[in-house]
Amino acid sequence: MNRNAFRVPTTQPGSRMPQYSPQQLPTTPGADVSARLSDSAGQIIAQGADQQARQLEMLGRGMQQAAKAGYDLYHDYQATKAKEAWLTYKQEATTKRAELGRMQGKDAIDPEKGITAQMAAWRAERRQALMKDLGGPAASMFDTAAKDIDSSMDAWAIDKVNTERLNYENKTSEAHISLLQDEAMTLAANPALFGQKMDALEGELKAIAGRSGLDETWVKAKFQDIQQKTLTQTISDSIAGEQLGKANAMIKAYAPMLGGAAEGLRARAAAKGRELQARARAEAERAEADANKRALDSFLTDTAGMSSEEQLATAKSRFGDNQKMYVAALDAVAFRDGAAKNIKNKEQEIRLNAQADKIAEIATLPPQESLTKFNEFSASMPVEDRKKAYEMYDNAVKATGPDARGTDYPGAKEEVLSRMATGEEFNVWTEYGGLLSPRTLKELSDKHVRDALPGIKNDFKLRAMEFLGEEKNKDLAETALGGKSINALFAVYYDSLSQEDRRNPVAMREKTDRFFTSTLLDSGRWHMRDKSVPMGLQPRYLEKKPGWFPKKGQPEYDAITTWLKGEGIKPEGAAGKYTDEQRAQAYKIMLEAQR
C-alpha cells in the first residue's frame, strides 16, 4: 500500500491572513522642536498604529491556527473513511481471488466468463459501491491506495490465466493423444494406417513441447515410449483374445519399434499356444467322456432287469471294439448290481433284527422243541431271509448250551443236490454252513468239488496251452512256475490254493484265471496273446509292492483313467495327465471295492 495516499498536506488551501509591516518615518533634519515634537507625536501615533497592527496580526494568526486545526480534523476524518473502504476492498479482493483461483481449464480462460472478465466486473462494482459514500478527498485517497491492490490482482490473474491456458491446451492435446492411441490400436494390423495415427500423435507431442518449452529430445523419447506401449498393449490384447496369428504377425512387423518387449511377447504367444492346445485336448477328452457317459447311461437303462449273461452279451455287442468302454460297462453293471444287492441286504438286516429277540427266545427251549418251534417260525419268513435267520438261531443255540441241531434244515440238502445237478458252481460251506449238519456239509462239499474238478482242470489245460504257446513263456514257466508240462503247472497251481479255496469250485476257477497272469505280473512280463484280463487280476501284487498299478497298454490302465474321471478327480501331472501316485491310489481303491 502507498502510505503517502493518506498523509495530511503541509499547506492549507485558500489565502492567509495579511501581516502588517510598519514603516519607519525618519525625522526631517534641521527641524525645530515643534517639528521634532510633531515627529514624536507622529512616532507615538505610529507606535500606536503598529501596536494595533501587531494585535491584528496576532488575531489573524490565531484565526489561521484555528482554521488549520479544523482542516486537520476534516482531513483525518476523510483519511479514516478512505482507510475503512480500502480495508474492505482488500478483504473482498482476497476472497474474490480465492474464489477465482478455483476456476480451471476452459472456464478460467473464457474471455466472457473467465477470471479476467469476472475480476473486471467485480472491481467496477465494488469500487463504485465503496466510493459512493466517500467525500472528494477520501475518494481520491481510496482510489490511489486501491490501485496497488488492483495491480497485485492483475499480476496474479495474468499468471493464473496463462497457467490454465497452458494446462487446458496441453490436456486437450493429451486427450487427443489418447484417442489417437485407441485408434492406432484398432489399426495396428495395418502398418500404413497405424503410421498415420502415430504421425498425428507425434504432432500433438510437438505442440505440447512448444507450449511448455521442451526440446526435440523430449518429443522423441515420449513418442517412442507411447508407440512401444501402444504396440505392446495391442499385441497383448490379441494374445489374451487368443488371436495368435494376428499377434505373431504384429510382433514380426513391429519388432524394431518394440525393442526389448518383442522377446517377452513372443514367449507369451508361445505359452498361449500351448495353453490352447492343452485346452483343445481337454475339451476333446471331456466331449469323449460325456459321450461315453451317455452311452453307459443308455446301456444301464437298456440292461436293467437283464440276466448277467444278457448284460454281458449286450456289452459285447455295443462296446466289443472299444476295450475301455467294454471294461467301463462291466464295472458300471457290477457297481449297479452291487448297490442293489447292498440295499437288499440292508432291508433283510432290518427285518431280521426285528425278529432277533424272538429267535433268541426260541433258542432257549429244549433242543427238539426249539428246533420244531424255529422251523414253524421261519416258515412265515421270506425265503431269502430263512438262511440268515437259521444262522442267527444256530449262533443263539450255541451261546445258550449244547448243539440243538441234530438234523439238517428241512429242504437244505435237497436244494444243494438240485443246484449241483444243474452244473452250477458255488461254495457249499458259505451258503449252507448254517443249514446242514457238519457231516452232511462235508459230504456235499466234497462231492461238489469232485464233480467240478474235471471242468476246472480242462479250463486250466486250455489256459496253459495258450500260455506255453508263446515261446518266450516256456522259460518263464520253468523258472517262475516250476515246470514246462501242463501237469507240472497244475500241481504248482493246486499247491498254491488254500484249504478254503480247495473246497470252493468258484474260487478254484477264479484262481485258474489268475495263476498265469499273476505270475507274469510279478515277473514284469506278459506274453499272452489275449491281454484282456479281468479287473483286479492280482490284488496280492499291490500288497507286496505298494504303489504299483497296471501300466499303459493293459485294460486296467484305461479303466483306472475312466474311474478317476468319473469321480471328478483333477489330473495333477504335467500336460493335464494323472500322476503315478493318483493311478496307484485309484487302483488300490478299485481293488478294495471289488473285494
Coordinates of C-alpha atoms in Angstrom, one line a residue:
M1 CA 0.0 0.0 0.0
N2 CA 1.2 3.5 -0.7
R3 CA 1.3 5.1 2.7
N4 CA 1.5 8.6 1.3
A5 CA -2.0 8.2 0.0
F6 CA -3.4 9.0 3.4
R7 CA -0.7 11.8 4.5
V8 CA -2.0 15.2 5.6
P9 CA -0.8 18.0 3.3
T10 CA 1.7 20.6 4.7
T11 CA 0.0 23.6 3.2
Q12 CA -3.6 24.6 3.5
P13 CA -5.7 25.6 0.7
G14 CA -7.1 29.3 0.5
S15 CA -5.4 32.7 1.4
R16 CA -3.5 33.6 4.6
M17 CA -4.3 36.5 6.9
P18 CA -2.4 39.7 5.9
Q19 CA 0.6 40.7 8.0
Y20 CA 1.3 44.3 8.8
S21 CA 4.8 45.7 8.2
P22 CA 5.3 49.1 10.0
Q23 CA 7.0 51.9 8.1
Q24 CA 9.8 53.8 9.8
L25 CA 9.3 57.6 9.1
P26 CA 12.7 59.4 9.5
T27 CA 12.8 63.0 11.1
T28 CA 13.5 65.9 9.0
P29 CA 17.0 67.2 9.5
G30 CA 17.1 70.8 10.9
A31 CA 13.6 70.8 12.1
D32 CA 12.7 72.7 15.2
V33 CA 11.4 71.4 18.5
S34 CA 7.9 71.7 17.5
A35 CA 8.8 69.9 14.4
R36 CA 10.5 67.3 16.4
L37 CA 7.6 67.2 18.8
S38 CA 5.5 66.8 15.9
D39 CA 7.7 64.0 14.8
S40 CA 7.5 62.5 18.3
A41 CA 3.8 62.8 18.2
G42 CA 3.8 61.2 14.9
Q43 CA 6.0 58.4 16.3
I44 CA 3.7 57.9 19.2
I45 CA 0.8 57.7 16.8
A46 CA 2.8 55.4 14.6
Q47 CA 3.7 53.2 17.6
G48 CA 0.0 53.0 18.4
A49 CA -0.8 52.1 14.9
D50 CA 2.0 49.4 15.0
Q51 CA 0.7 48.0 18.2
Q52 CA -2.7 47.9 16.8
A53 CA -1.4 46.2 13.7
R54 CA 0.5 43.6 15.7
Q55 CA -2.6 42.9 17.6
L56 CA -4.5 42.4 14.4
E57 CA -1.7 40.2 13.1
M58 CA -1.8 38.1 16.2
L59 CA -5.6 37.8 15.8
G60 CA -5.0 36.8 12.2
R61 CA -2.5 34.1 13.3
G62 CA -5.0 32.8 15.8
M63 CA -7.6 32.6 13.2
Q64 CA -5.2 30.9 10.8
Q65 CA -4.3 28.3 13.5
A66 CA -7.9 27.7 14.2
A67 CA -8.6 27.2 10.5
K68 CA -5.6 24.8 10.3
A69 CA -6.9 22.7 13.2
G70 CA -10.3 22.5 11.6
Y71 CA -8.8 21.4 8.3
D72 CA -6.7 18.8 10.0
L73 CA -9.8 17.3 11.7
Y74 CA -11.7 17.2 8.4
H75 CA -8.7 15.6 6.6
D76 CA -8.3 12.9 9.3
Y77 CA -11.9 12.1 9.0
Q78 CA -11.6 11.7 5.2
A79 CA -8.4 9.6 5.6
T80 CA -10.2 7.3 8.1
K81 CA -13.1 6.8 5.7
A82 CA -10.7 6.1 2.9
K83 CA -8.8 3.5 5.0
E84 CA -12.0 1.8 6.0
A85 CA -13.1 1.5 2.4
W86 CA -9.6 0.3 1.4
L87 CA -9.5 -2.4 4.1
T88 CA -13.0 -3.6 3.0
Y89 CA -11.8 -3.6 -0.6
K90 CA -8.6 -5.5 0.3
Q91 CA -10.5 -8.2 2.2
E92 CA -13.1 -8.6 -0.5
A93 CA -10.2 -8.8 -3.1
T94 CA -8.6 -11.6 -1.1
T95 CA -11.9 -13.5 -1.0
K96 CA -12.5 -12.9 -4.7
R97 CA -9.0 -14.1 -5.6
A98 CA -9.6 -17.3 -3.7
E99 CA -12.9 -17.8 -5.5
L100 CA -11.4 -17.2 -8.9
G101 CA -8.4 -19.4 -8.0
R102 CA -10.7 -22.4 -8.0
M103 CA -11.5 -21.9 -11.7
Q104 CA -9.7 -24.2 -14.1
G105 CA -9.3 -25.0 -17.7
K106 CA -11.7 -23.6 -20.2
D107 CA -13.8 -21.9 -17.5
A108 CA -10.7 -19.9 -16.3
I109 CA -9.7 -18.6 -19.7
D110 CA -13.1 -17.8 -21.1
P111 CA -12.9 -14.2 -22.3
E112 CA -16.6 -13.5 -21.3
K113 CA -17.0 -15.6 -18.1
G114 CA -13.4 -16.4 -17.2
I115 CA -11.1 -15.0 -14.5
T116 CA -10.3 -11.7 -16.3
A117 CA -13.9 -10.9 -17.1
Q118 CA -15.2 -11.7 -13.6
M119 CA -12.4 -9.7 -12.0
A120 CA -13.1 -6.6 -14.1
A121 CA -16.8 -6.8 -13.3
W122 CA -16.2 -7.3 -9.6
R123 CA -13.7 -4.4 -9.5
A124 CA -16.0 -1.9 -11.2
E125 CA -19.0 -2.9 -9.0
R126 CA -17.0 -2.9 -5.7
R127 CA -15.2 0.4 -6.4
Q128 CA -18.4 2.1 -7.2
A129 CA -20.2 0.7 -4.1
L130 CA -17.3 1.7 -1.8
M131 CA -16.7 5.2 -3.2
K132 CA -20.3 6.4 -3.3
D133 CA -20.3 7.3 0.4
L134 CA -16.8 8.9 0.4
G135 CA -16.1 12.6 0.0
G136 CA -13.8 14.0 -2.6
P137 CA -10.5 13.8 -0.6
A138 CA -11.4 10.3 0.8
A139 CA -12.5 9.0 -2.7
S140 CA -9.2 10.3 -4.1
M141 CA -7.2 8.7 -1.3
F142 CA -9.1 5.3 -1.7
D143 CA -8.6 5.3 -5.5
T144 CA -4.9 5.9 -5.1
A145 CA -4.5 3.1 -2.5
A146 CA -6.8 0.6 -4.3
K147 CA -4.6 0.8 -7.4
D148 CA -1.9 -1.2 -5.5
I149 CA -4.5 -4.0 -4.8
D150 CA -5.6 -3.9 -8.4
S151 CA -2.1 -4.2 -9.7
S152 CA -1.4 -7.2 -7.5
M153 CA -4.6 -8.9 -8.6
D154 CA -3.9 -8.1 -12.2
A155 CA -0.5 -9.7 -12.0
W156 CA -2.0 -12.8 -10.3
A157 CA -4.8 -13.1 -12.8
I158 CA -2.4 -12.9 -15.8
D159 CA -0.2 -15.7 -14.3
K160 CA -3.3 -17.8 -13.4
V161 CA -4.9 -17.4 -16.9
N162 CA -1.6 -18.2 -18.6
T163 CA -1.1 -21.3 -16.5
E164 CA -4.7 -22.5 -17.0
R165 CA -4.4 -21.9 -20.7
L166 CA -1.3 -23.9 -20.9
N167 CA -2.8 -26.7 -18.8
Y168 CA -6.0 -26.6 -20.9
E169 CA -4.3 -26.8 -24.2
N170 CA -1.9 -29.5 -23.0
K171 CA -4.7 -31.6 -21.6
T172 CA -6.6 -31.2 -24.8
S173 CA -3.5 -32.5 -26.7
E174 CA -3.2 -35.3 -24.2
A175 CA -6.8 -36.3 -24.7
H176 CA -6.3 -36.3 -28.5
I177 CA -3.2 -38.4 -28.0
S178 CA -5.3 -40.9 -26.0
L179 CA -7.9 -41.1 -28.8
L180 CA -5.1 -41.5 -31.4
Q181 CA -3.7 -44.3 -29.3
D182 CA -7.0 -46.1 -29.3
E183 CA -7.5 -45.6 -33.0
A184 CA -3.9 -46.8 -33.6
M185 CA -4.6 -50.0 -31.6
T186 CA -7.5 -50.9 -33.7
L187 CA -5.4 -50.3 -36.9
A188 CA -2.2 -51.9 -35.7
A189 CA -2.7 -54.9 -38.1
N190 CA -2.2 -52.3 -41.0
P191 CA 1.2 -50.7 -40.6
A192 CA 0.3 -47.9 -43.0
L193 CA -2.8 -46.8 -41.1
F194 CA -1.0 -47.3 -37.8
G195 CA 1.8 -45.0 -39.0
Q196 CA -0.7 -42.2 -39.9
K197 CA -2.1 -42.2 -36.4
M198 CA 1.4 -42.2 -34.9
D199 CA 2.3 -39.2 -37.1
A200 CA -0.7 -37.3 -35.8
L201 CA 0.2 -38.3 -32.3
E202 CA 3.8 -37.0 -32.7
G203 CA 2.4 -33.7 -33.9
E204 CA 0.4 -33.3 -30.7
L205 CA 3.6 -34.0 -28.7
K206 CA 5.4 -31.3 -30.6
A207 CA 2.6 -28.8 -29.8
I208 CA 2.9 -29.7 -26.1
A209 CA 6.7 -29.2 -26.2
G210 CA 6.3 -25.8 -27.9
R211 CA 3.9 -24.5 -25.3
S212 CA 5.9 -26.0 -22.4
G213 CA 9.4 -25.0 -23.5
L214 CA 10.5 -28.6 -24.1
D215 CA 13.0 -29.6 -26.7
E216 CA 13.0 -32.2 -29.5
T217 CA 14.7 -34.8 -27.3
W218 CA 11.7 -34.9 -25.0
V219 CA 9.4 -35.3 -28.0
K220 CA 11.4 -38.2 -29.4
A221 CA 11.6 -40.0 -26.1
K222 CA 8.0 -39.5 -25.3
F223 CA 6.9 -40.6 -28.8
Q224 CA 9.0 -43.8 -28.6
D225 CA 7.6 -44.7 -25.2
I226 CA 3.9 -44.2 -26.3
Q227 CA 4.5 -46.1 -29.5
Q228 CA 6.0 -49.1 -27.7
K229 CA 3.3 -49.1 -25.1
T230 CA 0.6 -48.9 -27.7
L231 CA 2.0 -51.8 -29.7
T232 CA 2.7 -53.9 -26.6
Q233 CA -0.9 -53.4 -25.3
T234 CA -2.3 -54.2 -28.7
I235 CA -0.3 -57.4 -29.1
S236 CA -1.1 -58.4 -25.5
D237 CA -4.8 -58.0 -26.1
S238 CA -4.5 -60.1 -29.2
I239 CA -2.8 -62.8 -27.2
A240 CA -5.3 -62.7 -24.4
G241 CA -8.1 -62.8 -27.1
E242 CA -6.4 -66.0 -28.5
Q243 CA -5.7 -64.3 -31.9
L244 CA -2.3 -65.7 -32.1
G245 CA -1.9 -65.4 -35.8
K246 CA -2.6 -61.7 -35.6
A247 CA -0.3 -61.3 -32.6
N248 CA 2.6 -63.1 -34.2
A249 CA 2.2 -61.0 -37.4
M250 CA 2.4 -57.8 -35.5
I251 CA 5.4 -58.9 -33.5
K252 CA 7.2 -59.6 -36.7
A253 CA 6.1 -56.3 -38.4
Y254 CA 6.9 -54.0 -35.4
A255 CA 9.9 -55.8 -33.9
P256 CA 12.2 -52.7 -34.3
M257 CA 9.7 -50.5 -32.5
L258 CA 9.0 -53.0 -29.7
G259 CA 12.7 -53.2 -28.7
G260 CA 13.2 -55.5 -25.7
A261 CA 9.5 -56.1 -25.3
A262 CA 9.4 -58.2 -28.5
E263 CA 11.0 -61.3 -26.9
G264 CA 8.6 -61.3 -24.0
L265 CA 5.6 -61.0 -26.3
R266 CA 6.9 -64.0 -28.4
A267 CA 7.2 -66.1 -25.2
R268 CA 3.7 -65.1 -24.1
A269 CA 2.3 -66.0 -27.6
A270 CA 4.0 -69.4 -27.5
A271 CA 2.7 -70.1 -23.9
K272 CA -0.8 -69.2 -25.0
G273 CA -0.5 -71.5 -28.0
R274 CA 0.4 -74.4 -25.6
E275 CA -2.4 -73.5 -23.4
L276 CA -4.9 -73.6 -26.3
Q277 CA -3.6 -77.0 -27.4
A278 CA -4.0 -78.3 -23.9
R279 CA -7.4 -76.9 -23.7
A280 CA -8.4 -78.4 -27.0
R281 CA -7.2 -81.8 -25.8
A282 CA -9.1 -81.4 -22.6
E283 CA -12.2 -80.3 -24.5
A284 CA -11.9 -83.4 -26.7
E285 CA -11.4 -85.6 -23.7
R286 CA -14.4 -84.0 -22.0
A287 CA -16.5 -84.4 -25.0
E288 CA -15.4 -88.1 -25.3
A289 CA -16.1 -88.6 -21.6
D290 CA -19.6 -87.1 -22.0
A291 CA -20.3 -89.3 -24.9
N292 CA -19.1 -92.3 -23.1
K293 CA -21.2 -91.4 -20.1
R294 CA -24.3 -91.1 -22.2
A295 CA -23.5 -94.4 -23.8
L296 CA -23.1 -96.1 -20.4
D297 CA -26.3 -94.5 -19.1
S298 CA -28.2 -95.8 -22.1
F299 CA -26.6 -99.2 -21.6
L300 CA -27.5 -99.3 -17.9
T301 CA -31.1 -98.3 -18.8
D302 CA -31.5 -100.9 -21.5
T303 CA -29.9 -103.7 -19.4
A304 CA -31.9 -103.1 -16.2
G305 CA -33.5 -106.4 -15.2
M306 CA -31.5 -108.5 -17.6
S307 CA -29.6 -111.6 -16.5
S308 CA -25.8 -111.5 -16.2
E309 CA -25.4 -113.4 -19.5
E310 CA -27.7 -110.9 -21.3
Q311 CA -25.9 -107.9 -19.8
L312 CA -22.5 -109.3 -21.0
A313 CA -23.8 -110.1 -24.4
T314 CA -25.2 -106.5 -24.7
A315 CA -22.0 -105.0 -23.5
K316 CA -20.0 -107.1 -26.0
S317 CA -22.3 -106.1 -28.9
R318 CA -22.1 -102.4 -28.1
F319 CA -18.6 -102.0 -26.9
G320 CA -16.8 -105.0 -28.2
D321 CA -14.5 -102.9 -30.4
N322 CA -13.7 -100.5 -27.6
Q323 CA -11.9 -102.2 -24.7
K324 CA -12.0 -99.2 -22.5
M325 CA -15.8 -98.8 -22.8
Y326 CA -16.3 -102.5 -22.5
V327 CA -14.5 -102.6 -19.2
A328 CA -16.3 -99.5 -18.0
A329 CA -19.7 -101.1 -18.9
L330 CA -18.9 -104.2 -16.9
D331 CA -17.7 -102.0 -14.0
A332 CA -20.9 -100.0 -14.2
V333 CA -23.1 -103.1 -14.1
A334 CA -21.1 -104.5 -11.2
F335 CA -21.5 -101.2 -9.3
R336 CA -25.2 -101.1 -10.0
D337 CA -25.8 -104.7 -9.1
G338 CA -23.6 -104.3 -6.0
A339 CA -25.6 -101.2 -4.9
A340 CA -28.9 -103.0 -5.4
K341 CA -27.5 -106.0 -3.5
N342 CA -26.4 -103.8 -0.7
I343 CA -29.8 -102.2 -0.4
K344 CA -31.4 -105.6 -0.5
N345 CA -29.1 -106.9 2.2
K346 CA -29.8 -103.8 4.4
E347 CA -33.5 -104.4 4.1
Q348 CA -33.0 -108.0 5.1
E349 CA -30.9 -107.0 8.0
I350 CA -33.6 -104.6 9.3
R351 CA -36.2 -107.4 9.0
L352 CA -34.1 -110.0 10.8
N353 CA -33.0 -107.6 13.6
A354 CA -36.7 -107.1 14.3
Q355 CA -37.0 -110.8 14.9
A356 CA -33.8 -111.2 16.9
D357 CA -35.5 -111.3 20.3
K358 CA -38.0 -113.9 19.2
I359 CA -35.2 -116.1 17.7
A360 CA -33.2 -115.8 20.9
E361 CA -36.2 -116.8 22.9
I362 CA -36.8 -119.9 20.8
A363 CA -33.2 -120.9 21.2
T364 CA -33.6 -121.2 25.0
L365 CA -36.2 -124.0 24.6
P366 CA -35.3 -127.7 24.9
P367 CA -33.4 -128.9 21.8
Q368 CA -36.2 -130.8 19.9
E369 CA -38.9 -128.4 20.9
S370 CA -36.6 -125.4 20.0
L371 CA -35.9 -126.8 16.5
T372 CA -39.5 -127.6 15.8
K373 CA -40.6 -124.2 17.0
F374 CA -38.0 -122.4 14.9
N375 CA -39.0 -124.3 11.8
E376 CA -42.6 -123.2 12.3
F377 CA -41.5 -119.6 13.0
S378 CA -39.2 -119.4 10.0
A379 CA -41.8 -120.8 7.6
S380 CA -43.6 -117.5 7.7
M381 CA -40.4 -115.5 6.7
P382 CA -39.5 -114.6 3.1
V383 CA -37.5 -117.4 1.5
E384 CA -34.3 -115.2 1.2
D385 CA -34.4 -114.4 4.9
R386 CA -34.5 -118.1 6.1
K387 CA -30.8 -118.9 5.7
K388 CA -29.7 -115.8 7.7
A389 CA -32.4 -116.5 10.3
Y390 CA -31.1 -120.0 10.8
E391 CA -27.6 -118.7 11.2
M392 CA -28.9 -116.3 13.9
Y393 CA -30.8 -119.2 15.6
D394 CA -27.7 -121.5 15.3
N395 CA -25.5 -118.9 17.0
A396 CA -28.1 -118.3 19.7
V397 CA -28.3 -122.0 20.4
K398 CA -24.5 -122.3 20.7
A399 CA -24.5 -119.4 23.1
T400 CA -27.1 -121.0 25.3
G401 CA -25.9 -124.6 25.6
P402 CA -25.5 -127.9 23.7
D403 CA -25.9 -128.1 20.0
A404 CA -29.6 -128.5 19.3
R405 CA -29.1 -129.1 15.6
G406 CA -29.4 -132.8 15.3
T407 CA -30.7 -132.8 11.8
D408 CA -30.4 -130.8 8.6
Y409 CA -32.6 -127.8 7.9
P410 CA -35.6 -129.1 6.0
G411 CA -35.1 -129.0 2.3
A412 CA -31.5 -127.7 2.5
K413 CA -29.8 -130.9 1.4
E414 CA -32.3 -131.3 -1.5
E415 CA -31.6 -127.7 -2.6
V416 CA -27.9 -128.3 -2.7
L417 CA -28.2 -131.5 -4.7
S418 CA -30.6 -129.8 -7.1
R419 CA -28.1 -127.0 -7.8
M420 CA -25.2 -129.4 -8.2
A421 CA -27.3 -131.4 -10.7
T422 CA -27.5 -128.3 -13.0
G423 CA -23.8 -127.9 -13.1
E424 CA -23.8 -124.7 -11.1
E425 CA -20.7 -124.0 -9.1
F426 CA -21.0 -122.4 -5.7
N427 CA -19.5 -122.6 -2.2
V428 CA -21.4 -125.1 -0.2
W429 CA -19.7 -124.1 3.1
T430 CA -20.5 -120.4 3.0
E431 CA -24.0 -120.7 1.6
Y432 CA -25.3 -123.7 3.6
G433 CA -23.0 -123.9 6.6
G434 CA -25.8 -122.8 8.9
L435 CA -28.4 -125.1 7.4
L436 CA -26.6 -128.5 7.3
S437 CA -25.0 -130.7 9.9
P438 CA -21.2 -130.9 9.8
R439 CA -21.3 -134.4 8.4
T440 CA -23.8 -133.5 5.6
L441 CA -21.9 -130.3 4.9
K442 CA -18.6 -132.1 4.3
E443 CA -20.2 -134.8 2.3
L444 CA -21.9 -132.5 -0.1
S445 CA -19.0 -130.1 -0.3
D446 CA -16.6 -132.9 -1.2
K447 CA -19.0 -134.2 -3.8
H448 CA -19.4 -130.8 -5.4
V449 CA -15.6 -130.3 -5.6
R450 CA -15.2 -133.8 -7.2
D451 CA -17.9 -133.0 -9.8
A452 CA -16.4 -129.6 -10.6
L453 CA -12.7 -130.6 -10.7
P454 CA -12.6 -132.1 -14.2
G455 CA -14.0 -128.9 -15.7
I456 CA -11.6 -126.8 -13.7
K457 CA -8.7 -129.0 -14.9
N458 CA -9.9 -128.7 -18.5
D459 CA -10.0 -124.9 -18.3
F460 CA -6.6 -124.9 -16.7
K461 CA -5.3 -127.0 -19.5
L462 CA -6.6 -124.6 -22.2
R463 CA -5.1 -121.7 -20.4
A464 CA -1.8 -123.4 -20.0
M465 CA -1.7 -124.4 -23.7
E466 CA -2.3 -120.8 -24.6
F467 CA 0.4 -119.7 -22.2
L468 CA 3.0 -122.2 -23.4
G469 CA 2.1 -121.4 -27.0
E470 CA 4.3 -118.3 -26.7
E471 CA 8.0 -119.3 -26.9
K472 CA 9.1 -116.6 -24.5
N473 CA 6.8 -118.0 -21.8
K474 CA 8.4 -121.5 -21.8
D475 CA 11.5 -120.5 -20.0
L476 CA 9.4 -118.4 -17.6
A477 CA 7.2 -121.4 -16.9
E478 CA 10.2 -123.4 -15.8
T479 CA 11.9 -120.6 -13.8
A480 CA 8.8 -118.9 -12.3
L481 CA 6.2 -121.7 -12.2
G482 CA 8.5 -124.8 -11.7
G483 CA 7.9 -126.8 -14.8
K484 CA 7.1 -126.8 -18.5
S485 CA 4.4 -129.5 -18.7
I486 CA 0.7 -128.8 -18.1
N487 CA 0.5 -131.4 -15.3
A488 CA 3.5 -129.9 -13.5
L489 CA 1.9 -126.5 -13.8
F490 CA -1.4 -127.8 -12.4
A491 CA 0.4 -129.3 -9.5
V492 CA 2.1 -126.0 -8.7
Y493 CA -1.3 -124.3 -9.1
Y494 CA -3.1 -126.7 -6.8
D495 CA -0.4 -126.4 -4.1
S496 CA -0.9 -122.6 -4.2
L497 CA -4.5 -123.0 -3.2
S498 CA -5.6 -122.6 0.4
Q499 CA -7.7 -125.3 2.2
E500 CA -10.7 -122.9 1.9
D501 CA -10.1 -122.5 -1.8
R502 CA -9.9 -126.2 -2.4
R503 CA -13.4 -126.8 -1.2
N504 CA -14.8 -123.9 -3.2
P505 CA -15.1 -124.5 -7.0
V506 CA -15.8 -120.9 -7.7
A507 CA -12.5 -119.8 -6.0
M508 CA -10.6 -122.6 -7.8
R509 CA -11.8 -121.5 -11.2
E510 CA -11.0 -117.8 -10.4
K511 CA -7.5 -118.8 -9.3
T512 CA -7.1 -120.7 -12.5
D513 CA -7.5 -117.5 -14.5
R514 CA -5.2 -115.6 -12.2
F515 CA -2.5 -118.2 -11.9
F516 CA -0.7 -117.3 -15.1
T517 CA -1.3 -113.5 -15.1
S518 CA -0.3 -113.1 -11.5
T519 CA 2.9 -114.9 -12.0
L520 CA 3.8 -112.9 -15.1
L521 CA 2.8 -109.6 -13.5
D522 CA 5.2 -110.5 -10.6
S523 CA 8.0 -111.1 -13.2
G524 CA 7.2 -107.8 -15.0
R525 CA 6.4 -109.6 -18.3
W526 CA 3.3 -110.6 -20.2
H527 CA 3.3 -112.5 -23.5
M528 CA -0.2 -113.9 -23.6
R529 CA -2.0 -113.4 -27.0
D530 CA -5.1 -112.2 -25.2
K531 CA -4.0 -109.3 -22.9
S532 CA -7.6 -108.6 -21.9
V533 CA -7.8 -109.7 -18.3
P534 CA -10.4 -109.1 -15.5
M535 CA -10.1 -106.0 -13.4
G536 CA -8.0 -106.6 -10.3
L537 CA -6.4 -109.8 -11.6
Q538 CA -3.7 -109.7 -8.9
P539 CA -4.7 -107.9 -5.8
R540 CA -1.8 -109.6 -3.9
Y541 CA 0.7 -107.8 -6.1
L542 CA -0.3 -104.4 -4.8
E543 CA 0.0 -105.7 -1.2
K544 CA 3.6 -106.9 -2.0
K545 CA 4.6 -103.8 -3.9
P546 CA 2.6 -100.7 -2.7
G547 CA 2.3 -98.0 -5.3
W548 CA 2.1 -100.4 -8.3
F549 CA -0.6 -100.1 -10.9
P550 CA -1.2 -101.6 -14.4
K551 CA 0.8 -99.8 -17.0
K552 CA -0.3 -98.3 -20.3
G553 CA -1.4 -101.0 -22.8
Q554 CA -3.2 -103.1 -20.2
P555 CA -7.1 -102.8 -20.0
E556 CA -6.9 -101.9 -16.3
Y557 CA -4.9 -98.8 -17.2
D558 CA -7.8 -97.3 -19.2
A559 CA -10.2 -98.5 -16.5
I560 CA -8.3 -96.5 -13.9
T561 CA -8.4 -93.4 -16.1
T562 CA -12.2 -93.8 -16.5
W563 CA -12.7 -94.3 -12.8
L564 CA -10.6 -91.2 -11.9
K565 CA -12.6 -89.0 -14.4
G566 CA -15.9 -90.5 -13.2
E567 CA -15.0 -89.5 -9.7
G568 CA -14.3 -85.9 -10.8
I569 CA -10.6 -86.1 -9.8
K570 CA -8.5 -83.5 -11.5
P571 CA -5.1 -84.5 -13.0
E572 CA -2.1 -83.3 -11.0
G573 CA 0.6 -84.2 -13.6
A574 CA 2.1 -82.3 -16.4
A575 CA 0.0 -81.6 -19.6
G576 CA -3.2 -82.4 -17.7
K577 CA -2.3 -86.1 -17.0
Y578 CA -2.8 -88.2 -13.9
T579 CA 0.3 -88.9 -11.8
D580 CA 1.5 -92.4 -10.9
E581 CA 0.5 -91.7 -7.3
Q582 CA -3.0 -90.9 -8.4
R583 CA -3.3 -94.0 -10.5
A584 CA -1.8 -96.3 -7.8
Q585 CA -4.2 -94.9 -5.2
A586 CA -7.2 -95.3 -7.6
Y587 CA -6.2 -98.9 -8.4
K588 CA -6.0 -99.7 -4.7
I589 CA -9.5 -98.2 -4.1
M590 CA -10.9 -100.2 -7.0
L591 CA -9.4 -103.4 -5.7
E592 CA -10.8 -102.8 -2.3
A593 CA -14.3 -102.2 -3.8
Q594 CA -14.0 -105.3 -5.9
R595 CA -13.1 -107.4 -2.8

